[in-house]
Amino acid sequence: MYKLKKINGEKVYECGDSKIRVLIDKKKLASRVKELGREITRDYKDKNPVLISVLRGSFIFVADICREIKVPVTFDFMAVSSYGNSKVSSGIVRITKDLECSIENRDVIIMEDIVDSGRTLNYLVKNLKARNPKNMEVCALLDKDVPRKTVNKIKYKGFDIPNKFVVGYGLDFAEKYRNLPFIGYIENE
Ligand code: IMP
Ligand code: MG
């Protein structure tokens, strides 16, 4: 069982032996997701974009934001792996599940949970651009403050966050914590 505690006024969840400190709570997530949905609705008026959800981390974000987008959208899913069970990216991006549909001549929005080194996003943009979409933009819930060489522009960004390993709201550490309803970081790790 996850247990909520308040330590010096800060919310901390005890999850077995780990403590998870809340970075972005449920309310802040919901209101920012709503705003992003509004921006996409405005920019895609009279269009039918395809949302490409990058599995598995983005599944909750996509499920929430799609209901704030008031134009018809279609969905496709792609899975890539670069981390294994570690907190540090291996640097090698591998497609473990490809799209089901063609994106040729479509308005594509890549839906990412988090951009860390930017390697995954750079790889995805390059790979998907080669399939000739009409237009392609990136929507990412979190943008981590790490030094990077070149990273594709995130047009729709939820939050800038410090360089910490975060979990919850779809994001995991070794497949755990995805179902936490907030974004937090594991203390003392
Ligand atoms: P990048 O290639 O280093 O930008 O890493 C991107 C991918 O790694 C994201 O799509 C996440 O799935 C995963 N990732 C990066 N940082 C975190 C984190 O802090 N928590 C959980 N997953 C992360
Ligand atoms: Mg991801």
PDB file of C-alpha atoms and ligand atoms in Angstrom:
ATOM      1  CA  MET A   1       0.000   0.000   0.000  1.00  0.00           C
ATOM      2  CA  TYR A   2       1.160   3.543  -0.763  1.00  0.00           C
ATOM      3  CA  LYS A   3       0.892   5.755   2.321  1.00  0.00           C
ATOM      4  CA  LEU A   4       0.754   9.558   2.247  1.00  0.00           C
ATOM      5  CA  LYS A   5       2.662  11.429   4.964  1.00  0.00           C
ATOM      6  CA  LYS A   6       3.304  15.118   5.520  1.00  0.00           C
ATOM      7  CA  ILE A   7       6.880  15.910   6.513  1.00  0.00           C
ATOM      8  CA  ASN A   8       7.543  19.623   7.237  1.00  0.00           C
ATOM      9  CA  GLY A   9       4.450  20.495   5.220  1.00  0.00           C
ATOM     10  CA  GLU A  10       5.665  18.556   2.176  1.00  0.00           C
ATOM     11  CA  LYS A  11       3.780  15.598   0.795  1.00  0.00           C
ATOM     12  CA  VAL A  12       5.753  12.375   0.794  1.00  0.00           C
ATOM     13  CA  TYR A  13       4.469   8.942  -0.193  1.00  0.00           C
ATOM     14  CA  GLU A  14       5.885   5.875   1.432  1.00  0.00           C
ATOM     15  CA  CYS A  15       6.028   3.030  -1.054  1.00  0.00           C
ATOM     16  CA  GLY A  16       7.553   0.020   0.626  1.00  0.00           C
ATOM     17  CA  ASP A  17      11.123   1.005   1.463  1.00  0.00           C
ATOM     18  CA  SER A  18      11.116   4.030  -0.876  1.00  0.00           C
ATOM     19  CA  LYS A  19       9.929   7.556  -0.208  1.00  0.00           C
ATOM     20  CA  ILE A  20       8.521   9.517  -3.121  1.00  0.00           C
ATOM     21  CA  ARG A  21       8.358  13.292  -2.782  1.00  0.00           C
ATOM     22  CA  VAL A  22       5.660  15.080  -4.755  1.00  0.00           C
ATOM     23  CA  LEU A  23       7.030  17.409  -7.448  1.00  0.00           C
ATOM     24  CA  ILE A  24       3.868  18.111  -9.471  1.00  0.00           C
ATOM     25  CA  ASP A  25       0.590  17.251  -7.812  1.00  0.00           C
ATOM     26  CA  LYS A  26      -2.600  15.924  -9.371  1.00  0.00           C
ATOM     27  CA  LYS A  27      -4.259  19.341  -9.555  1.00  0.00           C
ATOM     28  CA  LYS A  28      -1.340  21.053 -11.293  1.00  0.00           C
ATOM     29  CA  LEU A  29      -1.084  18.175 -13.779  1.00  0.00           C
ATOM     30  CA  ALA A  30      -4.776  18.371 -14.618  1.00  0.00           C
ATOM     31  CA  SER A  31      -4.821  22.126 -15.168  1.00  0.00           C
ATOM     32  CA  ARG A  32      -1.669  22.159 -17.331  1.00  0.00           C
ATOM     33  CA  VAL A  33      -2.935  19.204 -19.380  1.00  0.00           C
ATOM     34  CA  LYS A  34      -6.157  21.129 -19.929  1.00  0.00           C
ATOM     35  CA  GLU A  35      -4.230  24.187 -21.171  1.00  0.00           C
ATOM     36  CA  LEU A  36      -2.122  22.090 -23.534  1.00  0.00           C
ATOM     37  CA  GLY A  37      -5.291  20.498 -24.898  1.00  0.00           C
ATOM     38  CA  ARG A  38      -6.699  23.942 -25.523  1.00  0.00           C
ATOM     39  CA  GLU A  39      -3.549  25.015 -27.403  1.00  0.00           C
ATOM     40  CA  ILE A  40      -3.660  21.922 -29.606  1.00  0.00           C
ATOM     41  CA  THR A  41      -7.383  22.423 -30.249  1.00  0.00           C
ATOM     42  CA  ARG A  42      -6.722  26.002 -31.355  1.00  0.00           C
ATOM     43  CA  ASP A  43      -3.769  25.073 -33.616  1.00  0.00           C
ATOM     44  CA  TYR A  44      -5.483  22.075 -35.225  1.00  0.00           C
ATOM     45  CA  LYS A  45      -8.859  23.627 -35.961  1.00  0.00           C
ATOM     46  CA  ASP A  46     -10.244  21.894 -39.115  1.00  0.00           C
ATOM     47  CA  LYS A  47      -7.520  19.221 -38.975  1.00  0.00           C
ATOM     48  CA  ASN A  48      -7.485  15.579 -37.863  1.00  0.00           C
ATOM     49  CA  PRO A  49      -4.109  14.995 -36.296  1.00  0.00           C
ATOM     50  CA  VAL A  50      -2.762  11.582 -35.389  1.00  0.00           C
ATOM     51  CA  LEU A  51      -1.429  11.378 -31.850  1.00  0.00           C
ATOM     52  CA  ILE A  52       1.545   9.055 -31.643  1.00  0.00           C
ATOM     53  CA  SER A  53       1.850   7.879 -28.078  1.00  0.00           C
ATOM     54  CA  VAL A  54       5.328   6.742 -27.172  1.00  0.00           C
ATOM     55  CA  LEU A  55       4.849   3.752 -24.903  1.00  0.00           C
ATOM     56  CA  ARG A  56       4.835   3.051 -22.176  1.00  0.00           C
ATOM     57  CA  GLY A  57       5.492   6.271 -20.255  1.00  0.00           C
ATOM     58  CA  SER A  58       3.024   8.503 -22.109  1.00  0.00           C
ATOM     59  CA  PHE A  59      -0.100   6.359 -21.766  1.00  0.00           C
ATOM     60  CA  ILE A  60      -1.696   8.280 -18.886  1.00  0.00           C
ATOM     61  CA  PHE A  61      -0.757  11.691 -20.287  1.00  0.00           C
ATOM     62  CA  VAL A  62      -2.233  10.800 -23.686  1.00  0.00           C
ATOM     63  CA  ALA A  63      -5.402   9.371 -22.131  1.00  0.00           C
ATOM     64  CA  ASP A  64      -5.920  12.625 -20.232  1.00  0.00           C
ATOM     65  CA  ILE A  65      -4.923  15.191 -22.861  1.00  0.00           C
ATOM     66  CA  CYS A  66      -6.887  13.578 -25.697  1.00  0.00           C
ATOM     67  CA  ARG A  67     -10.085  14.320 -23.784  1.00  0.00           C
ATOM     68  CA  GLU A  68      -9.101  18.005 -23.671  1.00  0.00           C
ATOM     69  CA  ILE A  69      -8.551  18.162 -27.440  1.00  0.00           C
ATOM     70  CA  LYS A  70     -11.765  19.198 -29.154  1.00  0.00           C
ATOM     71  CA  VAL A  71     -10.941  18.194 -32.749  1.00  0.00           C
ATOM     72  CA  PRO A  72     -11.134  14.666 -34.157  1.00  0.00           C
ATOM     73  CA  VAL A  73      -7.912  12.779 -33.557  1.00  0.00           C
ATOM     74  CA  THR A  74      -6.704   9.292 -34.323  1.00  0.00           C
ATOM     75  CA  PHE A  75      -4.202   7.322 -32.280  1.00  0.00           C
ATOM     76  CA  ASP A  76      -1.231   5.179 -32.951  1.00  0.00           C
ATOM     77  CA  PHE A  77       1.321   3.713 -30.594  1.00  0.00           C
ATOM     78  CA  MET A  78       5.000   3.154 -30.781  1.00  0.00           C
ATOM     79  CA  ALA A  79       7.318   1.626 -28.239  1.00  0.00           C
ATOM     80  CA  VAL A  80      10.976   2.381 -27.965  1.00  0.00           C
ATOM     81  CA  SER A  81      13.489   1.247 -25.447  1.00  0.00           C
ATOM     82  CA  SER A  82      16.646   2.996 -24.334  1.00  0.00           C
ATOM     83  CA  TYR A  83      16.770   2.512 -20.582  1.00  0.00           C
ATOM     84  CA  GLY A  84      16.195  -1.129 -19.733  1.00  0.00           C
ATOM     85  CA  ASN A  85      15.740  -1.190 -15.981  1.00  0.00           C
ATOM     86  CA  SER A  86      18.253   1.538 -15.274  1.00  0.00           C
ATOM     87  CA  LYS A  87      17.926   5.233 -14.501  1.00  0.00           C
ATOM     88  CA  VAL A  88      20.547   6.088 -17.088  1.00  0.00           C
ATOM     89  CA  SER A  89      19.820   5.918 -20.801  1.00  0.00           C
ATOM     90  CA  SER A  90      21.840   3.321 -22.656  1.00  0.00           C
ATOM     91  CA  GLY A  91      22.001   5.749 -25.563  1.00  0.00           C
ATOM     92  CA  ILE A  92      20.867   3.113 -28.030  1.00  0.00           C
ATOM     93  CA  VAL A  93      17.263   3.584 -29.120  1.00  0.00           C
ATOM     94  CA  ARG A  94      15.425   0.529 -30.358  1.00  0.00           C
ATOM     95  CA  ILE A  95      11.889   0.301 -31.768  1.00  0.00           C
ATOM     96  CA  THR A  96      10.156  -2.509 -29.902  1.00  0.00           C
ATOM     97  CA  LYS A  97       6.714  -1.819 -31.377  1.00  0.00           C
ATOM     98  CA  ASP A  98       6.134   0.083 -34.603  1.00  0.00           C
ATOM     99  CA  LEU A  99       3.096   2.086 -35.758  1.00  0.00           C
ATOM    100  CA  GLU A 100       0.141   0.203 -37.212  1.00  0.00           C
ATOM    101  CA  CYS A 101      -0.847   2.922 -39.712  1.00  0.00           C
ATOM    102  CA  SER A 102       0.810   5.023 -42.362  1.00  0.00           C
ATOM    103  CA  ILE A 103       1.459   8.642 -41.382  1.00  0.00           C
ATOM    104  CA  GLU A 104       2.095   9.780 -44.937  1.00  0.00           C
ATOM    105  CA  ASN A 105       0.496  13.167 -45.534  1.00  0.00           C
ATOM    106  CA  ARG A 106      -0.880  13.295 -41.961  1.00  0.00           C
ATOM    107  CA  ASP A 107      -0.575  15.949 -39.283  1.00  0.00           C
ATOM    108  CA  VAL A 108       1.421  14.110 -36.659  1.00  0.00           C
ATOM    109  CA  ILE A 109       1.886  14.977 -33.001  1.00  0.00           C
ATOM    110  CA  ILE A 110       4.477  12.912 -31.150  1.00  0.00           C
ATOM    111  CA  MET A 111       3.310  12.505 -27.548  1.00  0.00           C
ATOM    112  CA  GLU A 112       6.189  11.976 -25.119  1.00  0.00           C
ATOM    113  CA  ASP A 113       6.209  11.659 -21.365  1.00  0.00           C
ATOM    114  CA  ILE A 114       9.612  13.210 -20.755  1.00  0.00           C
ATOM    115  CA  VAL A 115      12.619  14.467 -22.658  1.00  0.00           C
ATOM    116  CA  ASP A 116      15.863  13.742 -20.855  1.00  0.00           C
ATOM    117  CA  SER A 117      18.997  13.507 -23.013  1.00  0.00           C
ATOM    118  CA  GLY A 118      16.766  14.031 -26.043  1.00  0.00           C
ATOM    119  CA  ARG A 119      18.169  10.963 -27.790  1.00  0.00           C
ATOM    120  CA  THR A 120      14.837   9.172 -27.961  1.00  0.00           C
ATOM    121  CA  LEU A 121      13.055  12.206 -29.344  1.00  0.00           C
ATOM    122  CA  ASN A 122      15.760  12.944 -31.905  1.00  0.00           C
ATOM    123  CA  TYR A 123      15.648   9.351 -33.064  1.00  0.00           C
ATOM    124  CA  LEU A 124      11.848   9.343 -33.287  1.00  0.00           C
ATOM    125  CA  VAL A 125      11.654  12.609 -35.210  1.00  0.00           C
ATOM    126  CA  LYS A 126      14.230  11.405 -37.709  1.00  0.00           C
ATOM    127  CA  ASN A 127      12.580   8.023 -38.092  1.00  0.00           C
ATOM    128  CA  LEU A 128       9.039   9.419 -38.497  1.00  0.00           C
ATOM    129  CA  LYS A 129      10.009  12.282 -40.803  1.00  0.00           C
ATOM    130  CA  ALA A 130      11.296   9.700 -43.257  1.00  0.00           C
ATOM    131  CA  ARG A 131       7.683   8.445 -43.538  1.00  0.00           C
ATOM    132  CA  ASN A 132       6.590  11.745 -45.129  1.00  0.00           C
ATOM    133  CA  PRO A 133       3.999  13.214 -42.765  1.00  0.00           C
ATOM    134  CA  LYS A 134       2.416  16.486 -43.865  1.00  0.00           C
ATOM    135  CA  ASN A 135       3.528  18.109 -40.638  1.00  0.00           C
ATOM    136  CA  MET A 136       5.033  16.918 -37.382  1.00  0.00           C
ATOM    137  CA  GLU A 137       5.137  18.526 -33.925  1.00  0.00           C
ATOM    138  CA  VAL A 138       6.202  17.343 -30.490  1.00  0.00           C
ATOM    139  CA  CYS A 139       4.164  17.423 -27.308  1.00  0.00           C
ATOM    140  CA  ALA A 140       5.988  16.429 -24.114  1.00  0.00           C
ATOM    141  CA  LEU A 141       4.693  16.568 -20.573  1.00  0.00           C
ATOM    142  CA  LEU A 142       8.122  17.072 -18.981  1.00  0.00           C
ATOM    143  CA  ASP A 143      11.352  18.663 -20.116  1.00  0.00           C
ATOM    144  CA  LYS A 144      14.278  17.831 -17.867  1.00  0.00           C
ATOM    145  CA  ASP A 145      16.942  20.448 -17.233  1.00  0.00           C
ATOM    146  CA  VAL A 146      19.998  18.635 -18.615  1.00  0.00           C
ATOM    147  CA  PRO A 147      22.780  19.895 -20.874  1.00  0.00           C
ATOM    148  CA  ARG A 148      22.118  18.729 -24.429  1.00  0.00           C
ATOM    149  CA  LYS A 149      23.721  19.254 -27.792  1.00  0.00           C
ATOM    150  CA  THR A 150      20.779  19.488 -30.158  1.00  0.00           C
ATOM    151  CA  VAL A 151      17.252  18.603 -29.357  1.00  0.00           C
ATOM    152  CA  ASN A 152      14.148  18.882 -31.460  1.00  0.00           C
ATOM    153  CA  LYS A 153      11.811  21.631 -30.451  1.00  0.00           C
ATOM    154  CA  ILE A 154       8.995  20.749 -28.066  1.00  0.00           C
ATOM    155  CA  LYS A 155       6.059  22.777 -29.332  1.00  0.00           C
ATOM    156  CA  TYR A 156       3.651  21.767 -26.561  1.00  0.00           C
ATOM    157  CA  LYS A 157       5.433  21.444 -23.241  1.00  0.00           C
ATOM    158  CA  GLY A 158       3.853  20.695 -19.877  1.00  0.00           C
ATOM    159  CA  PHE A 159       6.565  21.494 -17.331  1.00  0.00           C
ATOM    160  CA  ASP A 160      10.256  22.189 -17.049  1.00  0.00           C
ATOM    161  CA  ILE A 161      11.656  20.043 -14.249  1.00  0.00           C
ATOM    162  CA  PRO A 162      15.011  19.798 -12.456  1.00  0.00           C
ATOM    163  CA  ASN A 163      17.492  17.099 -13.369  1.00  0.00           C
ATOM    164  CA  LYS A 164      16.021  14.392 -11.141  1.00  0.00           C
ATOM    165  CA  PHE A 165      14.723  10.948 -11.934  1.00  0.00           C
ATOM    166  CA  VAL A 166      10.955  11.201 -11.680  1.00  0.00           C
ATOM    167  CA  VAL A 167       8.155   8.649 -11.480  1.00  0.00           C
ATOM    168  CA  GLY A 168       4.369   8.557 -11.505  1.00  0.00           C
ATOM    169  CA  TYR A 169       1.616   9.589 -13.945  1.00  0.00           C
ATOM    170  CA  GLY A 170       2.855   6.917 -16.367  1.00  0.00           C
ATOM    171  CA  LEU A 171       6.563   7.174 -15.641  1.00  0.00           C
ATOM    172  CA  ASP A 172       8.352   4.285 -14.010  1.00  0.00           C
ATOM    173  CA  PHE A 173      11.468   3.148 -12.299  1.00  0.00           C
ATOM    174  CA  ALA A 174      12.019  -0.498 -13.254  1.00  0.00           C
ATOM    175  CA  GLU A 175       8.286  -0.678 -14.173  1.00  0.00           C
ATOM    176  CA  LYS A 176       7.140   0.492 -10.727  1.00  0.00           C
ATOM    177  CA  TYR A 177       5.208   3.624  -9.731  1.00  0.00           C
ATOM    178  CA  ARG A 178       3.435   4.265 -13.076  1.00  0.00           C
ATOM    179  CA  ASN A 179       0.058   4.400 -11.323  1.00  0.00           C
ATOM    180  CA  LEU A 180       0.944   7.172  -8.871  1.00  0.00           C
ATOM    181  CA  PRO A 181      -1.459  10.052  -9.659  1.00  0.00           C
ATOM    182  CA  PHE A 182       1.296  12.710  -9.387  1.00  0.00           C
ATOM    183  CA  ILE A 183       4.870  13.269 -10.576  1.00  0.00           C
ATOM    184  CA  GLY A 184       7.419  12.722  -7.829  1.00  0.00           C
ATOM    185  CA  TYR A 185      10.971  11.742  -7.273  1.00  0.00           C
ATOM    186  CA  ILE A 186      12.476   8.954  -5.259  1.00  0.00           C
ATOM    187  CA  GLU A 187      14.364  10.256  -2.258  1.00  0.00           C
ATOM    188  CA  ASN A 188      17.888   9.172  -1.372  1.00  0.00           C
ATOM    189  CA  GLU A 189      18.451   7.374  -4.635  1.00  0.00           C
TER     190      GLU A 189
HETATM  191  P1  IMP B   1      16.074  10.400 -23.439  1.00  0.00           P
HETATM  192  O1  IMP B   1      16.299   9.613 -24.683  1.00  0.00           O
HETATM  193  O2  IMP B   1      17.311  10.433 -22.560  1.00  0.00           O
HETATM  194  O3  IMP B   1      15.546  11.802 -23.696  1.00  0.00           O
HETATM  195  O4  IMP B   1      15.030   9.627 -22.556  1.00  0.00           O
HETATM  196  C1  IMP B   1      13.730   9.613 -22.865  1.00  0.00           C
HETATM  197  C2  IMP B   1      12.944   8.450 -22.296  1.00  0.00           C
HETATM  198  O5  IMP B   1      13.543   7.890 -21.137  1.00  0.00           O
HETATM  199  C3  IMP B   1      11.608   8.968 -21.865  1.00  0.00           C
HETATM  200  O6  IMP B   1      10.674   8.844 -22.909  1.00  0.00           O
HETATM  201  C4  IMP B   1      11.284   8.100 -20.662  1.00  0.00           C
HETATM  202  O7  IMP B   1      10.579   6.946 -21.072  1.00  0.00           O
HETATM  203  C5  IMP B   1      12.619   7.727 -20.094  1.00  0.00           C
HETATM  204  N1  IMP B   1      12.999   8.638 -18.986  1.00  0.00           N
HETATM  205  C6  IMP B   1      13.844   9.691 -19.037  1.00  0.00           C
HETATM  206  N2  IMP B   1      13.941  10.313 -17.859  1.00  0.00           N
HETATM  207  C7  IMP B   1      13.108   9.659 -17.023  1.00  0.00           C
HETATM  208  C8  IMP B   1      12.740   9.846 -15.639  1.00  0.00           C
HETATM  209  O8  IMP B   1      13.179  10.752 -14.924  1.00  0.00           O
HETATM  210  N3  IMP B   1      11.838   8.956 -15.153  1.00  0.00           N
HETATM  211  C9  IMP B   1      11.295   7.942 -15.872  1.00  0.00           C
HETATM  212  N4  IMP B   1      11.609   7.747 -17.166  1.00  0.00           N
HETATM  213  C10 IMP B   1      12.503   8.589 -17.741  1.00  0.00           C
HETATM  214 MG    MG B   2       9.105   7.623 -23.032  1.00  0.00          MG
END
